[in-house]
Short mmCIF file of C-alpha atoms and ligand atoms in Angstrom, two decimals:
data_model
loop_
_atom_site.label_atom_id
_atom_site.label_comp_id
_atom_site.label_asym_id
_atom_site.label_seq_id
_atom_site.Cartn_x
_atom_site.Cartn_y
_atom_site.Cartn_z
CA MET A 1 2.24 -51.75 -46.06
CA GLU A 2 3.50 -48.89 -48.19
CA GLY A 3 0.20 -47.41 -47.88
CA LYS A 4 -0.16 -47.37 -44.58
CA ARG A 5 3.53 -46.02 -43.73
CA LYS A 6 2.47 -43.17 -45.73
CA ILE A 7 -0.83 -42.52 -43.76
CA ALA A 8 1.68 -42.84 -40.67
CA ARG A 9 4.50 -40.30 -42.27
CA ILE A 10 1.58 -37.74 -43.07
CA ILE A 11 -0.05 -38.24 -39.80
CA SER A 12 3.41 -37.64 -38.13
CA ARG A 13 4.06 -34.35 -40.67
CA VAL A 14 0.41 -33.10 -39.52
CA PHE A 15 1.12 -33.47 -35.82
CA LEU A 16 4.23 -31.63 -36.14
CA LEU A 17 2.95 -28.71 -37.90
CA ILE A 18 0.15 -28.99 -35.34
CA VAL A 19 2.88 -28.76 -32.33
CA ALA A 20 4.73 -26.06 -34.63
CA VAL A 21 1.76 -23.96 -34.86
CA MET A 22 0.53 -24.34 -31.28
CA ASP A 23 4.29 -23.02 -30.21
CA ILE A 24 3.71 -19.85 -32.47
CA VAL A 25 0.27 -19.22 -30.66
CA CYS A 26 1.47 -20.05 -27.44
CA ALA A 27 4.65 -17.78 -28.17
CA GLN A 28 2.38 -14.87 -29.27
CA THR A 29 0.11 -15.46 -26.08
CA ASN A 30 2.99 -15.37 -23.60
CA HIS A 31 4.79 -12.29 -25.63
CA ALA A 32 1.17 -10.40 -25.54
CA SER A 33 0.56 -11.53 -21.85
CA GLN A 34 4.22 -9.91 -21.33
CA GLN A 35 3.22 -7.07 -22.76
CA LYS A 36 0.70 -6.16 -19.99
CA PRO A 37 2.38 -3.75 -17.48
CA ASN A 38 3.11 -5.18 -13.74
CA ILE A 39 1.49 -2.61 -11.30
CA ILE A 40 3.23 -2.09 -7.92
CA PHE A 41 0.91 0.34 -5.63
CA ILE A 42 2.76 1.73 -2.37
CA MET A 43 0.77 3.63 -0.22
CA SER A 44 1.85 5.06 3.01
CA ASP A 45 -1.12 6.28 6.10
CA ASP A 46 -0.53 9.73 6.72
CA HIS A 47 2.44 10.83 4.66
CA GLY A 48 2.16 14.34 4.25
CA TYR A 49 3.77 15.86 0.92
CA GLN A 50 5.72 18.06 3.04
CA ALA A 51 7.91 15.27 4.25
CA VAL A 52 8.79 14.27 0.65
CA SER A 53 11.59 16.12 -0.58
CA ALA A 54 10.26 15.30 -4.24
CA TYR A 55 7.93 18.35 -2.88
CA SER A 56 9.74 20.24 0.05
CA ASN A 57 13.31 19.72 0.88
CA LYS A 58 12.76 21.58 4.47
CA LEU A 59 11.72 18.25 6.60
CA ILE A 60 13.73 15.58 5.01
CA HIS A 61 15.58 13.83 2.11
CA THR A 62 13.20 10.76 0.40
CA PRO A 63 15.74 10.14 -2.14
CA ASN A 64 14.04 6.65 -2.76
CA ILE A 65 10.61 7.99 -3.41
CA ASP A 66 11.90 11.26 -5.40
CA ARG A 67 13.03 8.52 -7.69
CA ILE A 68 10.03 7.07 -8.51
CA GLY A 69 9.23 11.02 -9.72
CA ARG A 70 12.87 11.79 -11.46
CA GLU A 71 12.19 8.68 -13.71
CA GLY A 72 8.70 9.70 -14.25
CA ALA A 73 6.06 12.33 -12.84
CA VAL A 74 5.79 14.28 -9.81
CA MET A 75 1.87 15.18 -9.22
CA GLN A 76 2.22 18.30 -7.83
CA ASN A 77 -1.66 19.08 -7.51
CA ALA A 78 -2.86 15.55 -6.39
CA PHE A 79 -6.00 15.81 -3.87
CA VAL A 80 -7.83 13.54 -1.93
CA THR A 81 -12.02 13.26 -1.73
CA ASN A 82 -12.41 12.50 1.40
CA SER A 83 -9.29 13.01 3.65
CA VAL A 84 -9.36 10.02 6.25
CA CYS A 85 -8.23 6.58 6.29
CA SER A 86 -10.89 3.91 5.32
CA PRO A 87 -12.87 6.00 2.97
CA SER A 88 -9.74 6.82 0.95
CA ARG A 89 -8.72 3.42 0.66
CA ALA A 90 -12.42 2.37 -0.62
CA VAL A 91 -11.96 5.56 -3.50
CA ILE A 92 -9.05 4.00 -4.39
CA LEU A 93 -10.32 0.22 -4.71
CA THR A 94 -13.85 1.60 -6.49
CA GLY A 95 -12.90 4.92 -8.30
CA LYS A 96 -16.02 6.52 -6.75
CA TYR A 97 -16.50 8.56 -4.23
CA SER A 98 -17.57 7.83 -0.67
CA HIS A 99 -21.18 8.22 -1.00
CA LEU A 100 -21.38 5.75 -4.06
CA ASN A 101 -19.03 3.18 -2.42
CA GLY A 102 -20.26 3.23 1.08
CA GLN A 103 -17.05 3.87 2.81
CA ARG A 104 -18.09 7.40 4.40
CA ASP A 105 -16.02 7.63 7.43
CA ASN A 106 -13.56 5.26 9.28
CA GLY A 107 -16.43 3.15 11.41
CA THR A 108 -18.03 0.99 8.43
CA TYR A 109 -17.06 -2.52 6.88
CA PHE A 110 -16.56 -2.03 3.39
CA ASP A 111 -18.62 -3.77 0.93
CA GLY A 112 -16.18 -6.10 -0.79
CA SER A 113 -19.56 -7.43 -3.28
CA GLN A 114 -18.88 -4.66 -5.46
CA GLN A 115 -16.85 -4.14 -8.27
CA THR A 116 -12.94 -3.13 -6.77
CA LEU A 117 -9.75 -2.69 -9.08
CA PRO A 118 -8.14 -6.02 -8.21
CA LYS A 119 -11.43 -7.80 -9.37
CA ILE A 120 -11.17 -6.35 -12.46
CA PHE A 121 -7.20 -6.99 -13.04
CA LYS A 122 -7.84 -10.46 -11.80
CA ALA A 123 -10.67 -11.06 -14.57
CA ASN A 124 -8.21 -9.73 -17.18
CA GLY A 125 -5.46 -12.30 -16.79
CA TYR A 126 -3.48 -10.45 -13.69
CA ARG A 127 -2.41 -12.23 -10.40
CA THR A 128 -3.55 -9.78 -7.80
CA ALA A 129 -2.38 -9.24 -4.34
CA LEU A 130 -2.67 -6.68 -1.21
CA VAL A 131 -0.18 -6.84 1.61
CA GLY A 132 -0.31 -4.31 5.19
CA LYS A 133 -2.22 -1.99 6.37
CA TRP A 134 -6.41 -2.77 5.13
CA HIS A 135 -8.55 -0.68 7.69
CA LEU A 136 -11.54 -1.64 5.80
CA PHE A 137 -12.50 -4.44 8.67
CA SER A 138 -14.32 -6.75 5.97
CA LYS A 139 -12.65 -9.66 4.30
CA PRO A 140 -10.21 -8.23 1.45
CA THR A 141 -12.22 -9.51 -2.27
CA GLY A 142 -10.36 -9.62 -5.65
CA PHE A 143 -7.04 -10.86 -4.37
CA ASP A 144 -5.45 -14.20 -4.86
CA TYR A 145 -3.13 -13.19 -2.21
CA TRP A 146 -3.90 -11.17 1.24
CA ASN A 147 -1.85 -10.94 4.08
CA ILE A 148 -2.72 -7.62 6.13
CA LEU A 149 -2.23 -6.19 9.19
CA PRO A 150 -5.56 -6.28 11.80
CA ASP A 151 -7.20 -3.08 12.27
CA GLN A 152 -4.11 -0.41 12.52
CA GLY A 153 -1.23 -2.82 13.06
CA HIS A 154 1.70 -2.86 15.12
CA TYR A 155 5.14 -1.03 14.61
CA TYR A 156 7.40 -3.85 16.29
CA ASN A 157 7.13 -7.75 15.60
CA PRO A 158 3.48 -7.19 13.71
CA ALA A 159 0.56 -9.86 13.90
CA PHE A 160 -1.24 -10.30 10.44
CA ILE A 161 -3.93 -11.49 9.04
CA LYS A 162 -2.58 -14.16 5.96
CA MET A 163 -5.66 -14.98 3.88
CA GLY A 164 -7.99 -15.31 7.13
CA LYS A 165 -5.41 -16.89 9.44
CA ASP A 166 -3.88 -14.91 12.21
CA THR A 167 0.09 -15.25 12.08
CA ALA A 168 3.18 -12.77 12.69
CA TYR A 169 6.44 -11.84 12.07
CA SER A 170 9.34 -10.89 13.40
CA GLY A 171 10.84 -6.98 12.70
CA TYR A 172 9.59 -3.74 11.65
CA VAL A 173 6.69 -3.38 10.27
CA THR A 174 7.72 -1.07 7.11
CA ASP A 175 10.05 -4.24 6.10
CA VAL A 176 8.14 -6.74 6.76
CA THR A 177 5.41 -5.73 4.70
CA THR A 178 8.00 -4.86 1.86
CA ASP A 179 9.47 -8.22 2.51
CA LEU A 180 6.04 -9.92 1.96
CA ALA A 181 5.64 -8.28 -1.24
CA LEU A 182 8.47 -8.86 -2.57
CA ASP A 183 8.31 -12.26 -1.55
CA TRP A 184 5.01 -12.88 -3.34
CA ILE A 185 6.12 -10.93 -6.32
CA GLU A 186 9.37 -13.47 -6.96
CA GLN A 187 6.80 -16.22 -6.95
CA ASN A 188 4.18 -14.75 -9.58
CA ARG A 189 5.72 -12.32 -11.91
CA ASP A 190 5.70 -15.13 -14.39
CA GLN A 191 2.58 -13.33 -15.06
CA PRO A 192 1.32 -9.83 -14.96
CA PHE A 193 0.57 -8.53 -11.31
CA PHE A 194 -1.19 -6.08 -9.72
CA ILE A 195 -0.16 -5.81 -6.10
CA MET A 196 -1.09 -3.21 -3.42
CA LEU A 197 1.84 -2.35 -1.04
CA HIS A 198 -0.03 -0.56 1.99
CA HIS A 199 2.38 0.90 4.41
CA LYS A 200 1.20 1.55 8.00
CA ALA A 201 3.84 4.20 8.68
CA PRO A 202 4.12 7.07 8.94
CA HIS A 203 0.86 6.79 10.98
CA ARG A 204 0.30 7.99 14.63
CA ASN A 205 2.15 6.86 16.98
CA TRP A 206 4.99 7.11 14.96
CA MET A 207 7.44 4.72 16.38
CA PRO A 208 10.73 4.55 14.32
CA PRO A 209 12.61 1.59 13.53
CA GLN A 210 15.37 0.71 15.66
CA GLN A 211 18.56 1.80 13.24
CA TYR A 212 16.82 5.43 13.44
CA LEU A 213 15.91 5.74 17.08
CA ARG A 214 18.67 8.51 17.43
CA GLU A 215 18.24 9.86 13.81
CA TYR A 216 17.71 13.72 13.75
CA ASN A 217 18.57 14.34 17.21
CA ASP A 218 20.69 16.56 16.09
CA ARG A 219 18.34 19.06 14.19
CA GLU A 220 15.96 21.39 15.48
CA PHE A 221 12.82 21.51 13.49
CA PRO A 222 11.84 25.43 12.99
CA LEU A 223 7.67 25.56 14.12
CA PRO A 224 5.39 26.28 11.26
CA HIS A 225 5.11 30.26 11.00
CA ASN A 226 0.96 29.55 11.64
CA PHE A 227 1.67 27.19 14.47
CA TYR A 228 0.15 29.28 16.71
CA ASP A 229 -3.19 29.70 14.46
CA ASN A 230 -6.00 31.31 16.85
CA TYR A 231 -8.46 29.83 14.48
CA ALA A 232 -10.10 33.62 14.38
CA GLY A 233 -13.29 33.85 11.63
CA ARG A 234 -13.07 29.58 11.40
CA GLU A 235 -15.76 27.77 12.73
CA GLY A 236 -15.08 24.45 11.45
CA LEU A 237 -11.28 25.01 12.86
CA GLN A 238 -13.03 25.84 16.41
CA ARG A 239 -14.33 23.28 17.18
CA GLN A 240 -11.41 20.82 15.92
CA LEU A 241 -9.60 18.49 18.81
CA ILE A 242 -6.47 17.66 16.98
CA SER A 243 -4.56 20.60 17.90
CA MET A 244 -1.07 20.13 19.55
CA LYS A 245 -1.60 22.22 22.27
CA GLU A 246 -4.75 19.62 23.38
CA GLY A 247 -4.24 16.39 21.53
CA LEU A 248 -0.99 14.82 21.96
CA ASP A 249 -0.01 12.60 24.72
CA VAL A 250 3.04 12.74 26.41
CA ARG A 251 3.59 9.17 26.89
CA TYR A 252 1.85 7.82 23.89
CA ASP A 253 3.07 10.46 20.88
CA SER A 254 6.09 11.97 22.81
CA LYS A 255 7.33 8.43 24.51
CA VAL A 256 8.21 9.48 27.78
CA PRO A 257 7.01 9.02 31.45
CA CYS A 258 4.77 11.49 32.58
CA ASP A 259 4.07 10.69 36.19
CA THR A 260 7.06 12.80 37.49
CA CYS A 261 6.75 15.82 36.02
CA ALA A 262 4.06 18.95 36.43
CA VAL A 263 3.35 19.63 33.13
CA SER A 264 1.80 16.99 30.82
CA ASN A 265 -0.62 16.08 28.66
CA VAL A 266 -1.93 12.68 29.45
CA ASN A 267 -5.21 11.09 28.21
CA ASP A 268 -6.66 8.53 30.17
CA TRP A 269 -6.64 5.81 27.22
CA ALA A 270 -2.79 6.45 26.46
CA PRO A 271 -0.65 4.86 29.10
CA ALA A 272 -2.59 1.61 28.77
CA GLU A 273 -2.33 2.01 24.73
CA PHE A 274 1.59 2.67 24.66
CA GLN A 275 1.74 -0.27 26.85
CA ARG A 276 0.66 -2.41 24.50
CA GLU A 277 2.86 -0.90 21.38
CA MET A 278 5.49 -1.48 23.80
CA GLU A 279 4.96 -4.80 24.89
CA HIS A 280 5.21 -6.03 20.78
CA MET A 281 9.32 -5.54 21.24
CA THR A 282 11.61 -7.99 22.32
CA PRO A 283 13.73 -7.22 25.09
CA ALA A 284 16.83 -6.40 23.37
CA GLU A 285 14.67 -3.63 21.27
CA ARG A 286 12.95 -2.47 24.40
CA THR A 287 16.71 -1.78 26.06
CA ALA A 288 18.12 -0.04 22.76
CA TRP A 289 14.23 2.00 22.39
CA ASP A 290 14.82 3.17 26.62
CA LYS A 291 18.38 3.84 26.40
CA ALA A 292 17.68 6.15 22.98
CA TYR A 293 14.97 7.90 24.57
CA GLN A 294 16.96 8.35 28.26
CA ASN A 295 17.63 12.04 26.92
CA GLU A 296 14.39 13.04 26.21
CA TYR A 297 13.17 11.82 29.69
CA LYS A 298 16.10 14.41 31.06
CA THR A 299 14.85 17.56 28.77
CA PHE A 300 11.21 16.31 29.59
CA ALA A 301 11.96 16.79 33.42
CA GLN A 302 13.27 20.14 32.59
CA ILE A 303 10.13 21.41 31.34
CA LYS A 304 8.73 24.17 33.54
CA ASP A 305 5.91 25.82 31.23
CA LYS A 306 3.04 24.84 28.68
CA ASP A 307 4.30 26.80 25.79
CA HIS A 308 7.86 25.12 26.62
CA LEU A 309 6.03 21.61 26.47
CA LEU A 310 4.26 22.18 23.81
CA ARG A 311 7.63 23.22 21.48
CA TRP A 312 8.95 20.38 22.87
CA GLN A 313 6.20 17.88 22.13
CA TYR A 314 6.20 19.44 17.95
CA GLN A 315 9.78 18.61 17.99
CA ARG A 316 9.29 14.99 19.57
CA PHE A 317 6.32 14.50 16.83
CA MET A 318 8.40 15.77 13.90
CA GLU A 319 11.69 13.76 15.10
CA ASP A 320 9.57 10.07 15.10
CA TYR A 321 7.41 11.14 12.05
CA LEU A 322 10.35 11.66 9.79
CA ARG A 323 12.34 8.76 11.40
CA CYS A 324 9.36 6.62 10.07
CA VAL A 325 9.25 8.44 6.70
CA ARG A 326 13.19 7.22 6.61
CA SER A 327 12.44 3.48 6.94
CA VAL A 328 9.10 3.93 4.32
CA ASP A 329 11.99 5.82 1.87
CA ASP A 330 14.42 3.01 2.53
CA ASN A 331 11.98 0.23 1.64
CA VAL A 332 10.34 2.17 -1.62
CA GLY A 333 14.36 1.73 -2.48
CA ARG A 334 14.24 -1.93 -1.72
CA VAL A 335 11.47 -2.54 -4.23
CA LEU A 336 12.82 -0.37 -6.96
CA LYS A 337 16.08 -1.81 -6.31
CA TYR A 338 14.13 -5.39 -7.19
CA LEU A 339 12.62 -4.51 -10.48
CA ASP A 340 16.29 -3.25 -11.46
CA ASP A 341 17.83 -6.35 -10.25
CA LYS A 342 15.14 -8.42 -12.05
CA GLY A 343 15.40 -6.28 -15.21
CA ILE A 344 11.27 -5.51 -15.06
CA ALA A 345 11.27 -2.05 -13.96
CA ASP A 346 10.90 -0.98 -18.25
CA ASN A 347 7.22 -2.68 -17.83
CA THR A 348 6.35 -1.89 -14.35
CA ILE A 349 4.04 0.90 -13.24
CA VAL A 350 4.86 1.72 -9.71
CA VAL A 351 2.97 4.49 -7.88
CA TYR A 352 3.59 5.78 -4.65
CA ILE A 353 0.70 7.82 -2.86
CA SER A 354 -0.60 8.19 0.81
CA ASP A 355 -4.01 7.53 1.85
CA GLN A 356 -4.08 11.24 2.69
CA GLY A 357 -2.07 14.15 3.59
CA VAL A 358 -1.54 15.47 7.04
CA TYR A 359 -0.88 18.56 9.33
CA LEU A 360 3.17 19.02 10.59
CA GLY A 361 2.47 21.73 12.84
CA GLU A 362 0.90 23.86 10.13
CA HIS A 363 -2.41 25.59 12.24
CA GLY A 364 -0.80 23.69 15.09
CA LEU A 365 -2.75 20.69 14.05
CA TYR A 366 -1.22 17.02 14.16
CA ASP A 367 -3.72 14.94 12.17
CA LYS A 368 -6.02 15.36 8.42
CA ARG A 369 -9.66 15.48 7.55
CA PHE A 370 -10.24 19.18 7.00
CA MET A 371 -10.41 20.37 3.22
CA TYR A 372 -7.61 22.66 4.21
CA GLU A 373 -4.24 22.15 1.67
CA GLU A 374 -2.44 19.81 3.79
CA SER A 375 -4.26 17.19 4.50
CA PHE A 376 -6.52 17.67 1.19
CA ARG A 377 -3.30 17.06 -0.79
CA THR A 378 -1.25 13.97 -0.82
CA PRO A 379 2.37 12.95 -2.37
CA MET A 380 1.45 11.33 -5.89
CA LEU A 381 4.38 10.48 -8.28
CA ILE A 382 4.36 7.57 -11.02
CA ARG A 383 6.50 6.16 -12.82
CA PHE A 384 6.33 4.24 -16.32
CA PRO A 385 9.66 3.82 -18.36
CA LYS A 386 7.98 2.50 -20.95
CA ALA A 387 5.03 4.90 -21.00
CA ILE A 388 5.37 8.01 -19.29
CA GLN A 389 8.78 10.57 -19.96
CA LYS A 390 11.02 11.06 -17.27
CA ASN A 391 11.27 13.56 -15.15
CA GLN A 392 8.26 15.65 -14.99
CA GLN A 393 6.23 18.03 -12.86
CA VAL A 394 2.53 17.64 -13.55
CA ASP A 395 0.61 20.85 -12.49
CA ASP A 396 -2.72 19.74 -13.29
CA PHE A 397 -5.30 18.75 -10.79
CA VAL A 398 -5.54 14.79 -10.24
CA LEU A 399 -6.93 13.13 -7.49
CA ASN A 400 -6.70 9.89 -5.67
CA LEU A 401 -10.08 8.97 -7.62
CA ASP A 402 -8.27 8.99 -10.92
CA VAL A 403 -5.80 6.04 -9.69
CA PRO A 404 -7.75 3.15 -10.85
CA PRO A 405 -8.55 4.57 -14.46
CA THR A 406 -5.38 5.56 -14.49
CA LEU A 407 -4.00 2.11 -14.22
CA LEU A 408 -6.62 0.16 -16.14
CA ASP A 409 -6.08 3.05 -19.03
CA PHE A 410 -2.22 1.98 -18.88
CA ALA A 411 -2.74 -1.96 -18.87
CA GLY A 412 -5.14 -1.64 -22.08
CA ILE A 413 -8.25 -2.48 -20.21
CA THR A 414 -11.85 -0.91 -20.56
CA ILE A 415 -12.63 1.61 -17.81
CA PRO A 416 -15.79 0.94 -16.22
CA PRO A 417 -18.13 3.85 -17.02
CA ASP A 418 -19.09 3.98 -13.55
CA MET A 419 -15.67 4.66 -12.42
CA GLN A 420 -16.03 8.82 -11.21
CA GLY A 421 -12.03 9.60 -11.96
CA GLU A 422 -10.19 10.15 -15.36
CA SER A 423 -7.32 8.29 -16.83
CA MET A 424 -4.43 10.55 -16.12
CA SER A 425 -2.69 9.14 -19.02
CA THR A 426 -3.17 11.64 -20.93
CA VAL A 427 -1.67 14.33 -18.76
CA LEU A 428 0.97 11.81 -18.04
CA GLN A 429 1.83 11.70 -21.88
CA LYS A 430 1.52 14.94 -22.63
CA LYS A 431 -1.39 13.97 -24.88
CA LYS A 432 -3.86 17.07 -25.70
CA VAL A 433 -6.67 17.02 -23.41
CA LYS A 434 -9.73 18.79 -24.58
CA GLU A 435 -10.96 19.80 -20.81
CA TRP A 436 -9.06 18.59 -17.85
CA ARG A 437 -10.57 19.32 -14.81
CA LYS A 438 -10.28 22.92 -13.62
CA GLU A 439 -11.91 22.12 -9.98
CA VAL A 440 -11.84 19.74 -7.21
CA TYR A 441 -14.65 18.52 -5.54
CA TYR A 442 -14.13 17.13 -1.93
CA HIS A 443 -16.74 15.44 0.85
CA TYR A 444 -15.65 15.01 4.19
CA TYR A 445 -18.29 13.41 6.81
CA GLU A 446 -16.73 11.69 10.27
CA LYS A 447 -17.44 13.50 12.77
CA SER A 448 -14.27 12.71 15.45
CA PHE A 449 -11.88 14.49 16.43
CA GLY A 450 -14.23 17.76 16.56
CA ALA A 451 -14.06 17.73 12.67
CA THR A 452 -17.27 17.82 11.38
CA ALA A 453 -18.72 16.99 8.22
CA HIS A 454 -18.07 19.37 5.07
CA TYR A 455 -17.52 19.36 1.39
CA GLY A 456 -16.17 21.99 -0.62
CA ILE A 457 -15.02 22.81 -4.19
CA ARG A 458 -11.01 23.89 -5.03
CA THR A 459 -10.25 26.02 -7.92
CA GLU A 460 -6.63 27.13 -8.89
CA ARG A 461 -7.70 30.40 -7.08
CA TYR A 462 -10.33 29.85 -4.42
CA LYS A 463 -11.42 27.26 -2.19
CA LEU A 464 -15.03 27.55 -0.64
CA ILE A 465 -15.80 25.09 2.26
CA HIS A 466 -19.46 24.42 3.55
CA PHE A 467 -19.45 22.97 7.57
CA TYR A 468 -22.98 21.41 7.59
CA ASP A 469 -23.55 19.21 9.73
CA PRO A 470 -23.02 19.60 12.39
CA GLY A 471 -23.72 23.41 12.04
CA ASN A 472 -23.84 25.47 9.08
CA SER A 473 -20.73 27.67 8.25
CA TRP A 474 -18.92 28.66 5.37
CA GLU A 475 -15.27 29.67 4.82
CA LEU A 476 -13.49 31.46 1.39
CA TYR A 477 -10.06 31.53 0.77
CA ASP A 478 -8.34 33.34 -1.79
CA LEU A 479 -5.73 30.93 -2.27
CA LYS A 480 -3.34 33.37 -4.21
CA ALA A 481 -3.32 36.26 -1.29
CA ASP A 482 -3.53 33.85 1.36
CA PRO A 483 -2.01 30.56 0.00
CA HIS A 484 -1.82 29.31 4.00
CA GLU A 485 -5.59 29.53 4.59
CA MET A 486 -5.65 32.10 7.57
CA HIS A 487 -8.53 34.77 6.78
CA ASN A 488 -11.78 33.23 6.11
CA ILE A 489 -12.74 35.89 3.48
CA TYR A 490 -16.74 34.74 3.05
CA THR A 491 -18.15 37.41 4.52
CA ASP A 492 -16.39 39.92 2.72
CA PRO A 493 -18.86 41.63 -0.09
CA ALA A 494 -16.15 42.13 -2.33
CA TYR A 495 -16.62 38.70 -2.77
CA LYS A 496 -20.24 38.43 -3.34
CA GLU A 497 -19.89 37.63 -6.96
CA THR A 498 -16.64 35.08 -6.81
CA ILE A 499 -19.07 33.01 -4.10
CA ALA A 500 -22.06 32.74 -6.43
CA LYS A 501 -20.24 31.41 -9.21
CA LEU A 502 -18.54 29.23 -6.99
CA LYS A 503 -21.35 27.84 -5.35
CA GLU A 504 -22.88 27.83 -8.97
CA GLN A 505 -20.03 25.33 -9.94
CA LEU A 506 -20.56 23.21 -6.70
CA ARG A 507 -23.59 22.48 -7.55
CA LYS A 508 -22.64 21.31 -10.92
CA LEU A 509 -20.19 19.18 -9.57
CA GLN A 510 -22.42 17.83 -6.99
CA ASP A 511 -24.75 16.83 -9.97
CA LYS A 512 -21.77 15.37 -11.80
CA TYR A 513 -20.60 13.27 -8.97
CA ASN A 514 -24.27 12.27 -8.18
CA ASP A 515 -23.95 13.60 -4.80
CA LYS A 516 -27.36 15.51 -3.95
CA TYR A 517 -27.46 17.83 -1.93
CA ASP A 518 -30.38 19.39 0.13
CA GLU A 519 -30.23 22.62 0.07
CA LYS A 520 -33.60 24.20 2.01
CA ASN A 521 -32.80 20.91 4.68
CA ASN A 522 -28.88 21.44 4.58
CA LYS A 523 -28.78 17.51 4.60
CA PHE A 524 -27.51 15.22 2.01
CA1 LIG B 1 -4.64 7.91 6.93
#
């Protein structure tokens, strides 16, 4: 009997010991997983750096986006590899240039079977989610949860596709997208998480939220000094169809009736398209909208000549665009406040970026695509209190291509060798880097809005661009003497040697990124 009791005591002690050891192991595992940083990747659509006050305070004050930089880093020289929506999104998902990830233009279905950032995070114990704009057409892969806008989505009371099922939400798209993201984080933050929060705004046709319908009515936005660019000496720009002179529609873009006026820019497709947008509003929203735009109707009716119309359309563009940006900034603020309120800000990486930059009247344009600075660059701000020092202005050349390796690096996950970007952790943490890139390679493919395929190189001083399909024309800019890229000096004999050197560097970059150019036949 005594023997049996002794055995029972021993078994019970061993059991308690096992429980105690298990507790320690579990606690350590939890601790380790808690150490992995959470990641909130916020990407807006067509948000130019000119409209972020961390970069320029001429147009708008964006205190919340700026806060990311103030408590982290503002990347002052951030570029994209292919300045258009779907390709840029694919670059960020894969860490590869367009010719390798297959997404060269907006007309391709993204191949979701390839290696992507969310898949890698998921395989490393992260919960993964995607909300908002997707624009890659195929079904998202690698996400535990996805809830996306169909195609471009709508600004008001938007339809979404939630894990393959059609659904719809009341409210303004930027608020709704943020709500969905915060709801998911709240339910999933017991594990490290990676969420891609993709705003539709401030993409064309720039429909502001109700609370900002009258914002900036008292402002007059001065025309950029090169608004009346005549595109002399630049064949690529001469072909474009995104000049504000021809491209913007009075009803769809400027949002006034156009049938009562002698001068009007109207496209056949635009009235029906605009009507579809307006139909998403509730009657109360529509009434408030019409009331707010009454004064615009009146001003429009007084317009007598084409140049006045153009200047007025620029003003309308800026007002609505910035109203949309204002709402994006408010919602970035909501995300940052949520992290503070929950006490998880320190261990959460927040990235703010746009899929690419955009022209806000510079060169008289309103879109993107070209390798000129305004659309080649993107705002990029990164905050990670635990590892990134505050208040940094980073001047090194960084790319959207660098985002995936950077995030993996901060999460302590091995960067796949076939990713083509570099981890920015070195430049962000001021570690000595032997050789950080001194030049950037760009390649744009899509033939739309008059933009044609081109590639090029940007160094600190120069930019060399080759428009190759259709056509065959080169452009060279001395960015120090001509930062606004108005004078193509490619044919100036004084730059013969510079051009030869740049071409050599360019071909080396093409080799490095495995983007093979066949010079003899002028094709890739
Ligand atoms: Ca875009």
